[in-house]
CSV table of C-alpha atoms in Angstrom, one decimal:
chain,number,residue,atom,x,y,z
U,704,UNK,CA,88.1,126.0,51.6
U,705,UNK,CA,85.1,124.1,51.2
U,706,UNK,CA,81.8,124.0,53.1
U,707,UNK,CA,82.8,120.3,54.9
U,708,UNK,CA,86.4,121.3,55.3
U,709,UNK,CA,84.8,124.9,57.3
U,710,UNK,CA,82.0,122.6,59.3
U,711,UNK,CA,84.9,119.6,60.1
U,712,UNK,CA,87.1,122.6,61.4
U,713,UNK,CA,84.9,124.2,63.4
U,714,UNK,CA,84.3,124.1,67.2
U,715,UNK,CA,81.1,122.7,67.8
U,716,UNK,CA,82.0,119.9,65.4
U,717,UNK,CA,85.2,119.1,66.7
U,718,UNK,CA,83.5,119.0,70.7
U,719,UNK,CA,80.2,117.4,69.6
U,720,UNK,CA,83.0,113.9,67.9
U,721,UNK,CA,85.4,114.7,70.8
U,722,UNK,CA,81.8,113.9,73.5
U,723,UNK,CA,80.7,111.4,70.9
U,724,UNK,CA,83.4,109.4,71.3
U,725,UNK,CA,84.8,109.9,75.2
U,726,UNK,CA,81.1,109.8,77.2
U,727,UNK,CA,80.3,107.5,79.6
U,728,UNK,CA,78.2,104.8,77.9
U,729,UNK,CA,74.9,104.4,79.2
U,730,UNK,CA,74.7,100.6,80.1
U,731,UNK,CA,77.8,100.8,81.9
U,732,UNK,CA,77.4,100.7,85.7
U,733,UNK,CA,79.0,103.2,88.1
U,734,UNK,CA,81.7,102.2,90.1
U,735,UNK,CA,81.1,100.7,93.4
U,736,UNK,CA,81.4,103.0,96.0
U,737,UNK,CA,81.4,101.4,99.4
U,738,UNK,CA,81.5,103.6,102.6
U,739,UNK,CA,83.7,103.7,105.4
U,740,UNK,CA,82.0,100.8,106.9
U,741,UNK,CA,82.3,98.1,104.4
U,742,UNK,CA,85.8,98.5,104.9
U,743,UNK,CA,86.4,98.6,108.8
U,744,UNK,CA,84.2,95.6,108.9
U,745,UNK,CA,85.8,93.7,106.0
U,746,UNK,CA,89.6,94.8,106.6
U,747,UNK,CA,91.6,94.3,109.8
U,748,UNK,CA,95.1,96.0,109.2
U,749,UNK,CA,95.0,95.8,105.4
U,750,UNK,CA,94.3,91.7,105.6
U,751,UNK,CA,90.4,90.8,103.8
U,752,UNK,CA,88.5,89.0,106.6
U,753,UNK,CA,86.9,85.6,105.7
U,754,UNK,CA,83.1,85.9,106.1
U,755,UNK,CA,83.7,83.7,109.4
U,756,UNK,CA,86.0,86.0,110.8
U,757,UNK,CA,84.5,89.2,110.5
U,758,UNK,CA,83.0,90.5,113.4
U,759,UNK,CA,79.2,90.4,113.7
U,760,UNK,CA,76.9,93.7,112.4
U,761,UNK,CA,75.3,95.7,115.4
U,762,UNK,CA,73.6,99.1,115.3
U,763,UNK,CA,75.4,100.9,117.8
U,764,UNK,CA,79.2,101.7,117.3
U,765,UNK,CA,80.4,101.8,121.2
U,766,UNK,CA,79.3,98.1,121.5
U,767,UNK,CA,81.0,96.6,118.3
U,768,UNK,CA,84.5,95.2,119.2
U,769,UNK,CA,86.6,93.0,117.3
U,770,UNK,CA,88.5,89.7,118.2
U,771,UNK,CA,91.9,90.8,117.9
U,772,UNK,CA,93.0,87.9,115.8
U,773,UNK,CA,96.4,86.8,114.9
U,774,UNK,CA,97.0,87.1,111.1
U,775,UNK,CA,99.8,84.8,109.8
U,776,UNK,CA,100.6,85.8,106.3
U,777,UNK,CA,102.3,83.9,103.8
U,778,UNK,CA,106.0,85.5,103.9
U,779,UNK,CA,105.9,85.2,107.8
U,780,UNK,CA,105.4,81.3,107.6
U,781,UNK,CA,108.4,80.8,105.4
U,782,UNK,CA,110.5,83.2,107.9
U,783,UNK,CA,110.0,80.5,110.5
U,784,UNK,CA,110.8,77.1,108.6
């Protein structure tokens, strides 16, 4: 066995390609993680809200309500022709 057969075998060889090749790459952004918030104010029952239908942002929880909106969806329209 040769000395490149002994250092391509070896452990610190084999992790050092093995991170080389599986890292994150720097430039990448992270995902985007949104809190709890984005979506209660952006989702009503699994349905996106329309930027016109969201409710509007206060600071205090206790006084934010929301409209309780109808939401026809698609396969409900076609139920009913």
């Amino acid at each position: 066995m040769g000395l490149i057969d002994k250092i391509q075998n070896s452990y610190f060889y084999t992790h050092w390609k093995v991170g080389k090749y599986t890292k994150r790459r720097g430039g990448c952004p992270d995902l985007d993680r949104r809190d709890s918030r984005y979506y209660e104010r952006n989702y009503v029952d699994g349905v996106y809200l329309d930027s016109s239908e969201r409710p509007p942002l206060s600071k205090s929880k206790s006084f934010m309500k929301r409209k309780s909106t109808q939401v026809v969806r698609s396969s409900e329209t076609y139920n009913d022709m």
